[in-house]
PDB file of N, CA, C and O in Angstrom:
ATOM      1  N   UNK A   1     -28.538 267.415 -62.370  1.00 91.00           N
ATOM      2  CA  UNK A   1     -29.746 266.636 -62.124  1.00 91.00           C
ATOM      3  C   UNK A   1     -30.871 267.626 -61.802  1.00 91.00           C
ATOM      4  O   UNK A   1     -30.733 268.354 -60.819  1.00 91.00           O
ATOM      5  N   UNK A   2     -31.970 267.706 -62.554  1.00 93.00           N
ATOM      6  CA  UNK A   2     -32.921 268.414 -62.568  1.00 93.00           C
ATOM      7  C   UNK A   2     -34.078 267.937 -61.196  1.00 93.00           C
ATOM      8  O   UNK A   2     -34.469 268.581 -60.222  1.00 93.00           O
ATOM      9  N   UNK A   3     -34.352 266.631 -61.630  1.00 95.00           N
ATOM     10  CA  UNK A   3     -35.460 266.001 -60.655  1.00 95.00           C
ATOM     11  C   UNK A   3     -34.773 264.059 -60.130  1.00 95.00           C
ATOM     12  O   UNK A   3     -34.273 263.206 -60.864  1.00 95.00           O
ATOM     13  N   UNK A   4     -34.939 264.031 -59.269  1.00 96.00           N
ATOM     14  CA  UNK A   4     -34.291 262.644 -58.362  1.00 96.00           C
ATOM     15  C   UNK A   4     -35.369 262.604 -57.859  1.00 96.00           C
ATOM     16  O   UNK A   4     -36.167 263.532 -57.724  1.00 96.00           O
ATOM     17  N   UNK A   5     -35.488 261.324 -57.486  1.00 97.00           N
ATOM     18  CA  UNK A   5     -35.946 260.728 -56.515  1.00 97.00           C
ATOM     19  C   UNK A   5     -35.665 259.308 -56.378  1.00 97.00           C
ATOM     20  O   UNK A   5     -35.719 258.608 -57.389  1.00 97.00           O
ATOM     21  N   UNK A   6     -35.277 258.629 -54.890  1.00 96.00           N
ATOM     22  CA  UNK A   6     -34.784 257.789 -54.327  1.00 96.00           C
ATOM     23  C   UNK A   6     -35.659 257.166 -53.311  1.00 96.00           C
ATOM     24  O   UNK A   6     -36.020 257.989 -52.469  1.00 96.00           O
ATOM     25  N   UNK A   7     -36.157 255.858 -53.108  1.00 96.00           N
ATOM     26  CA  UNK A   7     -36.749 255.187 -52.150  1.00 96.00           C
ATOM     27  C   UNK A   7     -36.208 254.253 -51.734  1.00 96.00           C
ATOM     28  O   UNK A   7     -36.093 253.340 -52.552  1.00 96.00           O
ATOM     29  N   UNK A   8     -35.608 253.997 -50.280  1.00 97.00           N
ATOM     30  CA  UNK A   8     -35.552 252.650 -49.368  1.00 97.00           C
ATOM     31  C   UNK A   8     -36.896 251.839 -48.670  1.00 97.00           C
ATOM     32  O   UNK A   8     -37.682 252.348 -47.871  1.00 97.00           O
ATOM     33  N   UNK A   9     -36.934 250.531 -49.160  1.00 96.00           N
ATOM     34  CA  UNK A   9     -37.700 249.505 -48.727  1.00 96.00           C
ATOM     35  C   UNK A   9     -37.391 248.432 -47.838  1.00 96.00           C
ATOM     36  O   UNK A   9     -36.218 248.076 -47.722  1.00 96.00           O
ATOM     37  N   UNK A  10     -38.085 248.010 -47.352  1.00 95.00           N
ATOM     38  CA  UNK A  10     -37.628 246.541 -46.738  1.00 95.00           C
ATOM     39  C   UNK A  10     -37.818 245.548 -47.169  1.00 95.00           C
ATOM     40  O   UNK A  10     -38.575 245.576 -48.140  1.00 95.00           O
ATOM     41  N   UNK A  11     -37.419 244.494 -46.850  1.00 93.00           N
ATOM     42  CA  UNK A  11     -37.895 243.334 -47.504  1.00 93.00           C
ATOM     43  C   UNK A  11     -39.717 243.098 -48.032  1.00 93.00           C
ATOM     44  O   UNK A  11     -40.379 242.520 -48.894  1.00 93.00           O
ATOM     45  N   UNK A  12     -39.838 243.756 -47.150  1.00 95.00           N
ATOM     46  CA  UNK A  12     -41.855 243.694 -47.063  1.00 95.00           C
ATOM     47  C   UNK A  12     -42.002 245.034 -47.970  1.00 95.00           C
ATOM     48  O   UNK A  12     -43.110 245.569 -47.980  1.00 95.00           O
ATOM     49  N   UNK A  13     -41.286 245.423 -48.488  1.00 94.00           N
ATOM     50  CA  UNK A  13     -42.290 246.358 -49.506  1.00 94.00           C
ATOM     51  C   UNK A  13     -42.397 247.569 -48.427  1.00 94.00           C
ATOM     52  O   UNK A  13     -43.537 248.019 -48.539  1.00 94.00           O
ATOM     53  N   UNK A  14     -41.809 248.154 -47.607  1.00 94.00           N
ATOM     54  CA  UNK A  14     -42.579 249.117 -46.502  1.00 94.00           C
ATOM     55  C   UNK A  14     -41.473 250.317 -46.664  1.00 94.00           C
ATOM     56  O   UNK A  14     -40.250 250.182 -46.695  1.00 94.00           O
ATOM     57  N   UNK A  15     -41.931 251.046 -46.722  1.00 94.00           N
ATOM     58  CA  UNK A  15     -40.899 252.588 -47.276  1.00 94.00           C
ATOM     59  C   UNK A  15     -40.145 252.633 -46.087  1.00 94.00           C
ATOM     60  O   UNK A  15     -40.857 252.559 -45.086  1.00 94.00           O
ATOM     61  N   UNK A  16     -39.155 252.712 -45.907  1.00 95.00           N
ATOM     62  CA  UNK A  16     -38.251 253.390 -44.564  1.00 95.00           C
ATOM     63  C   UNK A  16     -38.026 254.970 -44.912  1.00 95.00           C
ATOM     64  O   UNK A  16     -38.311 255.783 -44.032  1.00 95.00           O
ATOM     65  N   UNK A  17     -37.452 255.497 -46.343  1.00 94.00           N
ATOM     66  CA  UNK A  17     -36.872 256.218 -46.308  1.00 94.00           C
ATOM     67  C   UNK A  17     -37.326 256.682 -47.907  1.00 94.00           C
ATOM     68  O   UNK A  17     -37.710 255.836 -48.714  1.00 94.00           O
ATOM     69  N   UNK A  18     -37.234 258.045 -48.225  1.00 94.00           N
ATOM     70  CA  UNK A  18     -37.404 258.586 -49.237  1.00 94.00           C
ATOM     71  C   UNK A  18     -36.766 260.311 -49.444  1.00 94.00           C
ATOM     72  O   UNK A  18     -37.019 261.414 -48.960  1.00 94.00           O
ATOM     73  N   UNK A  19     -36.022 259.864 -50.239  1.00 91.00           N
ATOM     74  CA  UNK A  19     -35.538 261.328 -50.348  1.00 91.00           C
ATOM     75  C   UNK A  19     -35.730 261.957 -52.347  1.00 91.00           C
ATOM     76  O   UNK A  19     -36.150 261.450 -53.388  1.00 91.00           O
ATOM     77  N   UNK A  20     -35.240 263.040 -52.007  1.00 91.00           N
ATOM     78  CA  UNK A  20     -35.316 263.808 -53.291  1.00 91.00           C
ATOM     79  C   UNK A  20     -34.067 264.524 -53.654  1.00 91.00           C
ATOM     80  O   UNK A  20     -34.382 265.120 -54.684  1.00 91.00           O
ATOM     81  N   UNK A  21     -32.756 264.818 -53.374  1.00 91.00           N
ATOM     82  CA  UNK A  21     -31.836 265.043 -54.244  1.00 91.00           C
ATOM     83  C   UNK A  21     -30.369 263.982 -53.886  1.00 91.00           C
ATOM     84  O   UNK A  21     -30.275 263.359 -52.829  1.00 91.00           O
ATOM     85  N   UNK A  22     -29.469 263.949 -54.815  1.00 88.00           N
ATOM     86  CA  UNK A  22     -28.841 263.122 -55.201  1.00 88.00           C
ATOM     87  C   UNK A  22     -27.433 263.035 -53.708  1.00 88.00           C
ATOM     88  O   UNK A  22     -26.576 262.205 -53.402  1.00 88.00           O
ATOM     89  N   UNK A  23     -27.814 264.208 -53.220  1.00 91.00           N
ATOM     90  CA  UNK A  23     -26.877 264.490 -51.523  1.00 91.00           C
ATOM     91  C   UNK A  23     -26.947 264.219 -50.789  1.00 91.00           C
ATOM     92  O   UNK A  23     -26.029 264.222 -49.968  1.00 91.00           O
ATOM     93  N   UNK A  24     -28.620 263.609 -50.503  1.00 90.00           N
ATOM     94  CA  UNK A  24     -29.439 263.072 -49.170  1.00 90.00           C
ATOM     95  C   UNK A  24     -28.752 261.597 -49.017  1.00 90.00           C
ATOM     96  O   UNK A  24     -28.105 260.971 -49.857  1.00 90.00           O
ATOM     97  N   UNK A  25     -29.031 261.311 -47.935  1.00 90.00           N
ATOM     98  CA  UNK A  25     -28.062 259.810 -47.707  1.00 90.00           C
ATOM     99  C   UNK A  25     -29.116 259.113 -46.461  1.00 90.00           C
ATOM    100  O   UNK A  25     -29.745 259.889 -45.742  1.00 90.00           O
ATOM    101  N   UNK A  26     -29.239 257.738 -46.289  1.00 92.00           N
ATOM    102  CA  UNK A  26     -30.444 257.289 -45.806  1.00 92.00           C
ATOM    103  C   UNK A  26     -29.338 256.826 -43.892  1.00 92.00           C
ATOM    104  O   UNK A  26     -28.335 256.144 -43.679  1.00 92.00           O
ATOM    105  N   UNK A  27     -29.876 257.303 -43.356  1.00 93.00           N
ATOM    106  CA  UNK A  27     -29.083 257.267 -41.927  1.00 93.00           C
ATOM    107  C   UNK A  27     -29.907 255.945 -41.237  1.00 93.00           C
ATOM    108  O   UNK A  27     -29.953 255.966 -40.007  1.00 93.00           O
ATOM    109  N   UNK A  28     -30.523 254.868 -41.880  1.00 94.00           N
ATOM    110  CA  UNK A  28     -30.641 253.745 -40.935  1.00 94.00           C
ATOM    111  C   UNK A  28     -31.788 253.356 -40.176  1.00 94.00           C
ATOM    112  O   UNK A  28     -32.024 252.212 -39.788  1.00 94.00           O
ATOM    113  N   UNK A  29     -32.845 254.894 -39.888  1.00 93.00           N
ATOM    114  CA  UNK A  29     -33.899 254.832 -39.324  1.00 93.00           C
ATOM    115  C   UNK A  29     -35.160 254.620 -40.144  1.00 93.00           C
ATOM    116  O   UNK A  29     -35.408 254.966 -41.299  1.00 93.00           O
ATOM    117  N   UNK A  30     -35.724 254.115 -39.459  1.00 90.00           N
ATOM    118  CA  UNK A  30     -37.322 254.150 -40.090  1.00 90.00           C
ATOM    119  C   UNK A  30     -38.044 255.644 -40.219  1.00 90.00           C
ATOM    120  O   UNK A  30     -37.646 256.618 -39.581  1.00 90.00           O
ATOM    121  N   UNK A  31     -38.968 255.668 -40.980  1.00 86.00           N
ATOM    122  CA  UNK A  31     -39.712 257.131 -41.280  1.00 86.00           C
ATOM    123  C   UNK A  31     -40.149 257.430 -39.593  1.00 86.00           C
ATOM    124  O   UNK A  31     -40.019 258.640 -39.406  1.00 86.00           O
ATOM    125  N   UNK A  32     -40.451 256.980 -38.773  1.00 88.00           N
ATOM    126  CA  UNK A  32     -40.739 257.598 -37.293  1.00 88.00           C
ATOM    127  C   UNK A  32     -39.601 257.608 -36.819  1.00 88.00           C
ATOM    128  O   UNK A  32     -39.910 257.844 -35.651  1.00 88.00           O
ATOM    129  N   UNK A  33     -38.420 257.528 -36.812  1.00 90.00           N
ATOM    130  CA  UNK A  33     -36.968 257.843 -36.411  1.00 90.00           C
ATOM    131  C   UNK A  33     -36.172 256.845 -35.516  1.00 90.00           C
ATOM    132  O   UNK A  33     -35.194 256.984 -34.782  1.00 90.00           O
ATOM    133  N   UNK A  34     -37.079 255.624 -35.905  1.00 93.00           N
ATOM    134  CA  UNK A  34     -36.332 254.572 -34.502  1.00 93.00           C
ATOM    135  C   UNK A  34     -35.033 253.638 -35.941  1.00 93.00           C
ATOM    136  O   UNK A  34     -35.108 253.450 -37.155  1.00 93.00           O
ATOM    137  N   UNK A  35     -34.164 253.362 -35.028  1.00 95.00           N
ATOM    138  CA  UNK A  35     -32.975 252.463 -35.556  1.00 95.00           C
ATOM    139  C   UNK A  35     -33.746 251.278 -36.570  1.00 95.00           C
ATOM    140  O   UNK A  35     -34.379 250.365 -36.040  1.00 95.00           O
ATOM    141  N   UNK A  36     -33.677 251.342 -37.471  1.00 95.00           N
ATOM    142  CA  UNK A  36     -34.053 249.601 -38.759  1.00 95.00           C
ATOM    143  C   UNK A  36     -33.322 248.874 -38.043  1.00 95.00           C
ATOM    144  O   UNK A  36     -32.175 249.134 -37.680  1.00 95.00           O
ATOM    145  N   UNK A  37     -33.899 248.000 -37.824  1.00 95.00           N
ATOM    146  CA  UNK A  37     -32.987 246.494 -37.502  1.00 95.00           C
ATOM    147  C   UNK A  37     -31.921 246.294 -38.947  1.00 95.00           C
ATOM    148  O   UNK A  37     -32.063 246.633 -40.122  1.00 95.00           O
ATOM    149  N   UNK A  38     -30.861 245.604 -38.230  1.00 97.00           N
ATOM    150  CA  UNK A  38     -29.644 245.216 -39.289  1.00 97.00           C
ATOM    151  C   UNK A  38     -30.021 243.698 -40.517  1.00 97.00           C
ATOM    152  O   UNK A  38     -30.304 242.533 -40.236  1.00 97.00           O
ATOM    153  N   UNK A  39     -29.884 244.280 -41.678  1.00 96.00           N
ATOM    154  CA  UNK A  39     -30.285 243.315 -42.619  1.00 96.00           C
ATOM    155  C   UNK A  39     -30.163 243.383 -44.206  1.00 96.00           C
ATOM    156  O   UNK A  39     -29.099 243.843 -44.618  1.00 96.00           O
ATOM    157  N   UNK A  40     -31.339 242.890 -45.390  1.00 97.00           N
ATOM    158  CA  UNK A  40     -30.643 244.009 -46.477  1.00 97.00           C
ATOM    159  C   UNK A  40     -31.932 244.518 -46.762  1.00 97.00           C
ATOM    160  O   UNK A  40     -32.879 243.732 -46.741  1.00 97.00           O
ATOM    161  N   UNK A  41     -32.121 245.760 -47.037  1.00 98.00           N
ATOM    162  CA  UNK A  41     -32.793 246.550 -47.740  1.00 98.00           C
ATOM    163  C   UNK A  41     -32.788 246.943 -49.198  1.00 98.00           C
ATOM    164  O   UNK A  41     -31.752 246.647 -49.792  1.00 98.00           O
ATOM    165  N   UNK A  42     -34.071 247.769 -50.156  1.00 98.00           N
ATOM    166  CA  UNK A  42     -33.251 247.759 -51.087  1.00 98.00           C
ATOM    167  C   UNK A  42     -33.665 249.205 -51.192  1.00 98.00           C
ATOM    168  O   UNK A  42     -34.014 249.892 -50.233  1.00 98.00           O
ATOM    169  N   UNK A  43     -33.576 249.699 -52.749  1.00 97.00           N
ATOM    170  CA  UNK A  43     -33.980 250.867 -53.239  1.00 97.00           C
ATOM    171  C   UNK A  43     -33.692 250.867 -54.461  1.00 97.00           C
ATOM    172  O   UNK A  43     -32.736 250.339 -55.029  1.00 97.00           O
ATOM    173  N   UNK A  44     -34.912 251.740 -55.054  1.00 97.00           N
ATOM    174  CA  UNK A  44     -35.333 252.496 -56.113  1.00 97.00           C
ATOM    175  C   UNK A  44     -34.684 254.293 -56.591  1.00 97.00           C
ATOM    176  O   UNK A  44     -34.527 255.301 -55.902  1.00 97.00           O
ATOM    177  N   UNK A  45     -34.476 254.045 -57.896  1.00 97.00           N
ATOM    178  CA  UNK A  45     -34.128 255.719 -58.210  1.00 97.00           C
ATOM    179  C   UNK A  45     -34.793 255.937 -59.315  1.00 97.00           C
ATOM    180  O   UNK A  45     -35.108 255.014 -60.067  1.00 97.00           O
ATOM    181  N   UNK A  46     -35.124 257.350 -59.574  1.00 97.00           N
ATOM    182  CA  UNK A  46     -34.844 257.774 -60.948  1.00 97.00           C
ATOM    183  C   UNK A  46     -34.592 259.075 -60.656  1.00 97.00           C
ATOM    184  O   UNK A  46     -34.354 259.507 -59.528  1.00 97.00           O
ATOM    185  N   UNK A  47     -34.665 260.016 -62.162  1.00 96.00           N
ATOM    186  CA  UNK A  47     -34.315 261.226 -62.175  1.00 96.00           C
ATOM    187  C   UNK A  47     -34.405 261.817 -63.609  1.00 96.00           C
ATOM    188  O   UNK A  47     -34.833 261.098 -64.512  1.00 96.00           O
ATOM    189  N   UNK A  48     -34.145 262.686 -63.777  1.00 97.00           N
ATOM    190  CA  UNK A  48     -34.002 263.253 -65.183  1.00 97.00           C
ATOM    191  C   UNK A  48     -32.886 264.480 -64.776  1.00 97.00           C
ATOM    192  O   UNK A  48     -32.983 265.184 -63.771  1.00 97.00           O
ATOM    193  N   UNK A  49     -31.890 264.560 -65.718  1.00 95.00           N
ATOM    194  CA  UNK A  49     -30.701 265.294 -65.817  1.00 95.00           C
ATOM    195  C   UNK A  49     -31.200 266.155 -66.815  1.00 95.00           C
ATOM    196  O   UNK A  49     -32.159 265.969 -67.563  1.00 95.00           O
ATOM    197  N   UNK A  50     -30.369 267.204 -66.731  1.00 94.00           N
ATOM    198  CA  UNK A  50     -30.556 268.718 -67.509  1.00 94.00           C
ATOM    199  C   UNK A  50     -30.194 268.645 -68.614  1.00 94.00           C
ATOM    200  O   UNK A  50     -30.292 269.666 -69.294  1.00 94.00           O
ATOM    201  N   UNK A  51     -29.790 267.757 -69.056  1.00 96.00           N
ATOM    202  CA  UNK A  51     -30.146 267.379 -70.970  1.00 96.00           C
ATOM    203  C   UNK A  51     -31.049 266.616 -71.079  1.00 96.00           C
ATOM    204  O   UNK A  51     -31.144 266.031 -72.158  1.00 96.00           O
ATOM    205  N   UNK A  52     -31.923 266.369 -70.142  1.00 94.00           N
ATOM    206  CA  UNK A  52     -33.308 265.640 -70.755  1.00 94.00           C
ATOM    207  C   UNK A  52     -33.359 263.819 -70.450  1.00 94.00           C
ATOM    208  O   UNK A  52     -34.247 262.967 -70.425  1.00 94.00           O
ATOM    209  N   UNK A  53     -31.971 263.840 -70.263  1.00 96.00           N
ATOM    210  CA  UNK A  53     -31.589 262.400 -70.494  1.00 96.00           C
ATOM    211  C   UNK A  53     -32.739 261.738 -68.899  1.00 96.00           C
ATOM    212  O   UNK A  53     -33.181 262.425 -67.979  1.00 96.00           O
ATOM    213  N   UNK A  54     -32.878 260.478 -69.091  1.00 97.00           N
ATOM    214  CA  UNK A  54     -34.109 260.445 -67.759  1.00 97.00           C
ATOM    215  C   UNK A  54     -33.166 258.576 -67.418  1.00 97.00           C
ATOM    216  O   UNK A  54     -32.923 257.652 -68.195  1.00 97.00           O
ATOM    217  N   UNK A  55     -32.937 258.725 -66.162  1.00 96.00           N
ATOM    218  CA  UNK A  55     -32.333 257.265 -65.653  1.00 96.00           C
ATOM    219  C   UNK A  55     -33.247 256.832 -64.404  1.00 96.00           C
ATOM    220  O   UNK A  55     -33.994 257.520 -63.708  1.00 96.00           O
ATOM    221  N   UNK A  56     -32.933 255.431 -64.348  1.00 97.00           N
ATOM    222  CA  UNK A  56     -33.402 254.791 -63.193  1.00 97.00           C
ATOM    223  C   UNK A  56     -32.791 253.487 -62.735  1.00 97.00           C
ATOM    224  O   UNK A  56     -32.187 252.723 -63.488  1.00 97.00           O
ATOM    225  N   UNK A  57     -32.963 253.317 -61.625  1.00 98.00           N
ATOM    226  CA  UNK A  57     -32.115 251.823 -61.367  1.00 98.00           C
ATOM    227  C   UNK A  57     -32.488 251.192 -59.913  1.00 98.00           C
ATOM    228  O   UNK A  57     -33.441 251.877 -59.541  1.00 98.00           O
ATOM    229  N   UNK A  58     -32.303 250.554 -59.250  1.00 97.00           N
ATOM    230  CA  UNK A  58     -32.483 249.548 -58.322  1.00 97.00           C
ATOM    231  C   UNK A  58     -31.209 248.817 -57.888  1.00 97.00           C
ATOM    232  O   UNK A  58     -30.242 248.459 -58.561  1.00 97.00           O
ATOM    233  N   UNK A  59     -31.484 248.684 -56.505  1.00 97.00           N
ATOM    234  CA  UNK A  59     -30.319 247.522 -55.953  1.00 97.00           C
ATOM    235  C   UNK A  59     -30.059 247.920 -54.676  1.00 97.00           C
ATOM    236  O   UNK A  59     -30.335 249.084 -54.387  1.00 97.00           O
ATOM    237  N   UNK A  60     -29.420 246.950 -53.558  1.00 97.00           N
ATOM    238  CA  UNK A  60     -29.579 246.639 -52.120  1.00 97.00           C
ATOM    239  C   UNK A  60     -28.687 247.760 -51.366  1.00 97.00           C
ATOM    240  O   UNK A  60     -27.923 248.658 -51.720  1.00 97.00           O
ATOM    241  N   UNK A  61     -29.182 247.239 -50.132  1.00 96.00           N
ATOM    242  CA  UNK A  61     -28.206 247.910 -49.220  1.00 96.00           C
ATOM    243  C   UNK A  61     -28.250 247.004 -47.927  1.00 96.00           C
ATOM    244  O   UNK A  61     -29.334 246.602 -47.504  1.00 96.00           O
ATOM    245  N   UNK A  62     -26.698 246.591 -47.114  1.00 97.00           N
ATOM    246  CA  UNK A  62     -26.663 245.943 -46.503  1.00 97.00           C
ATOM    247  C   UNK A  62     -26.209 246.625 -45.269  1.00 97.00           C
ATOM    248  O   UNK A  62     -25.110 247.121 -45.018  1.00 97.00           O
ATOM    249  N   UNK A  63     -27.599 246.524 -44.340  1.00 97.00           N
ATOM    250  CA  UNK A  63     -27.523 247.572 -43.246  1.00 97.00           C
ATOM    251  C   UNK A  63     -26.816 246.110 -42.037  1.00 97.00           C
ATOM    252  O   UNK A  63     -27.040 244.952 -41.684  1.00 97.00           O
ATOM    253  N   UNK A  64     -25.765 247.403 -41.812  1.00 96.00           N
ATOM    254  CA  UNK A  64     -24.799 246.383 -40.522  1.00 96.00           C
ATOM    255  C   UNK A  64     -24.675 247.192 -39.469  1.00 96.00           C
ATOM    256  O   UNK A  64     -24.093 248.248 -39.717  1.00 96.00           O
ATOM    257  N   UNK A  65     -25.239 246.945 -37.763  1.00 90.00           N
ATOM    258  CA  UNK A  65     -25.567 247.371 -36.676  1.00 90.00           C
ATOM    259  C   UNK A  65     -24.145 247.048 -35.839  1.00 90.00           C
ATOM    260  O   UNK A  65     -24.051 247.339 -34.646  1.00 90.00           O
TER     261      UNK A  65
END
């Protein structure tokens, strides 16, 4: 994977979390570092792999406290 990028949202459209390679993993907090309340979130990807090939996709995450 050449270039990633990954975004977590909330229901409201509001970024929690954004990372850039495919290792990073979203630990639950909001971008100022306090605990997300438990619920579902979702997220966004794409990327382009080192043959050029370019993907993207979407779908939830069900944060349980």
């Amino acid at each position: 994977i050449v270039e990633f990028e990954c975004v977590v949202s909330d229901r409201w459209g509001k970024e929690m979390f954004v990372f850039d390679s495919i290792t990073d993993a979203w630990d639950g907090q909001t971008k100022n570092g306090k605990d997300a309340t438990a619920g579902v979130y979702f997220y966004t990807y794409k990327g382009v792999a080192s043959n050029g090939t370019v993907f993207e996709g979407q779908g939830t995450i069900h944060l349980i406290r």
